[in-house]
mmCIF file of C-alpha atoms in Angstrom:
data_model
loop_
_atom_site.group_PDB
_atom_site.id
_atom_site.type_symbol
_atom_site.label_atom_id
_atom_site.label_comp_id
_atom_site.label_asym_id
_atom_site.label_seq_id
_atom_site.Cartn_x
_atom_site.Cartn_y
_atom_site.Cartn_z
ATOM 1 C CA MET A 1 -7.767 -12.114 -60.357
ATOM 2 C CA CYS A 2 -11.159 -12.940 -58.800
ATOM 3 C CA LEU A 3 -10.521 -16.663 -58.996
ATOM 4 C CA MET A 4 -7.301 -16.278 -57.068
ATOM 5 C CA LEU A 5 -9.091 -14.296 -54.375
ATOM 6 C CA ALA A 6 -11.689 -17.066 -54.034
ATOM 7 C CA ASP A 7 -8.946 -19.688 -53.763
ATOM 8 C CA ASP A 8 -7.216 -17.674 -51.067
ATOM 9 C CA MET A 9 -10.495 -17.264 -49.159
ATOM 10 C CA GLU A 10 -11.042 -21.020 -49.080
ATOM 11 C CA GLN A 11 -7.690 -21.440 -47.376
ATOM 12 C CA PHE A 12 -8.098 -18.384 -45.171
ATOM 13 C CA ILE A 13 -11.347 -19.413 -43.452
ATOM 14 C CA PRO A 14 -10.004 -22.604 -41.766
ATOM 15 C CA ILE A 15 -6.870 -20.766 -40.675
ATOM 16 C CA LEU A 16 -8.998 -17.965 -39.238
ATOM 17 C CA ALA A 17 -11.243 -20.477 -37.421
ATOM 18 C CA ILE A 18 -8.315 -22.336 -35.884
ATOM 19 C CA GLY A 19 -6.567 -19.101 -34.928
ATOM 20 C CA GLY A 20 -9.768 -17.755 -33.376
ATOM 21 C CA GLY A 21 -10.229 -20.949 -31.385
ATOM 22 C CA PHE A 22 -6.700 -20.757 -30.016
ATOM 23 C CA THR A 23 -7.199 -17.092 -29.157
ATOM 24 C CA VAL A 24 -10.388 -17.827 -27.211
ATOM 25 C CA ALA A 25 -8.673 -20.712 -25.390
ATOM 26 C CA ILE A 26 -5.667 -18.594 -24.414
ATOM 27 C CA ILE A 27 -7.880 -15.758 -23.171
ATOM 28 C CA GLY A 28 -9.877 -18.277 -21.109
ATOM 29 C CA ILE A 29 -6.733 -19.710 -19.534
ATOM 30 C CA ILE A 30 -5.404 -16.253 -18.686
ATOM 31 C CA ALA A 31 -8.740 -15.180 -17.197
ATOM 32 C CA GLY A 32 -8.906 -18.320 -15.064
ATOM 33 C CA THR A 33 -5.388 -17.766 -13.789
ATOM 34 C CA VAL A 34 -6.084 -14.136 -12.909
ATOM 35 C CA LYS A 35 -9.283 -15.177 -11.101
ATOM 36 C CA SER A 36 -7.381 -17.777 -9.080
ATOM 37 C CA VAL A 37 -4.633 -15.328 -8.123
ATOM 38 C CA VAL A 38 -7.115 -12.654 -7.047
ATOM 39 C CA ARG A 39 -9.117 -15.187 -5.003
ATOM 40 C CA SER A 40 -5.971 -16.422 -3.236
ATOM 41 C CA LYS A 41 -4.871 -12.854 -2.505
ATOM 42 C CA HIS A 42 -8.204 -11.926 -0.946
ATOM 43 C CA LEU A 43 -8.306 -15.141 1.065
ATOM 44 C CA GLU A 44 -4.869 -14.437 2.505
ATOM 45 C CA GLU A 45 -5.834 -10.834 3.332
ATOM 46 C CA SER A 46 -8.913 -12.103 5.168
ATOM 47 C CA ARG A 47 -6.829 -14.588 7.146
ATOM 48 C CA ARG A 48 -4.400 -11.862 8.169
ATOM 49 C CA GLU A 49 -7.228 -9.570 9.293
ATOM 50 C CA ILE A 50 -8.830 -12.344 11.336
ATOM 51 C CA ALA A 51 -5.446 -13.182 12.876
ATOM 52 C CA ALA A 52 -5.015 -9.529 13.829
ATOM 53 C CA TYR A 53 -8.428 -9.502 15.525
ATOM 54 C CA VAL A 54 -7.501 -12.635 17.470
ATOM 55 C CA ALA A 55 -4.166 -11.094 18.481
ATOM 56 C CA GLU A 56 -5.809 -7.963 19.854
ATOM 57 C CA GLY A 57 -8.458 -10.041 21.648
ATOM 58 C CA THR A 58 -11.485 -8.738 19.737
ATOM 59 C CA VAL A 59 -12.338 -12.201 18.396
ATOM 60 C CA SER A 60 -11.893 -15.558 20.107
ATOM 61 C CA ALA A 61 -9.855 -18.300 18.487
ATOM 62 C CA GLU A 62 -12.945 -20.506 18.114
ATOM 63 C CA ASP A 63 -14.866 -17.752 16.325
ATOM 64 C CA ALA A 64 -11.868 -17.087 14.084
ATOM 65 C CA THR A 65 -11.775 -20.754 13.099
ATOM 66 C CA LYS A 66 -15.462 -20.621 12.207
ATOM 67 C CA MET A 67 -14.984 -17.450 10.167
ATOM 68 C CA MET A 68 -12.100 -18.963 8.213
ATOM 69 C CA ALA A 69 -14.154 -22.087 7.485
ATOM 70 C CA ALA A 70 -17.184 -20.087 6.334
ATOM 71 C CA GLY A 71 -17.775 -20.188 2.610
ATOM 72 C CA ARG A 72 -15.808 -23.376 2.036
ATOM 73 C CA PRO A 73 -17.517 -26.596 0.970
ATOM 74 C CA LYS A 74 -18.395 -29.024 3.762
ATOM 75 C CA TRP A 75 -15.975 -31.689 2.533
ATOM 76 C CA GLU A 76 -13.102 -29.229 2.882
ATOM 77 C CA GLN A 77 -14.174 -28.387 6.412
ATOM 78 C CA MET A 78 -14.565 -32.055 7.385
ATOM 79 C CA CYS A 79 -11.252 -33.202 5.890
ATOM 80 C CA GLY A 80 -9.318 -30.258 7.222
ATOM 81 C CA TRP A 81 -8.202 -29.321 3.721
ATOM 82 C CA LYS A 82 -6.670 -25.858 3.550
ATOM 83 C CA PRO A 83 -6.062 -24.019 0.270
#
């Protein structure tokens, strides 16, 4: 009986390692997707708030453009790339 348990363990360890690796990879992909969705949601909320301030006249259009560009890399600002 003990020999059979040892034989099963030798086969179980690689399966466990591969399964664990896939599990970690899937969790990483899901976490990255959730992070991207949350970032996009907050960015859109910020844009809407800034647009509302411009509409009511509290903020000028030039200042709103600067606020929307803040926090983005310089190459995005130079190229006019918008996420």
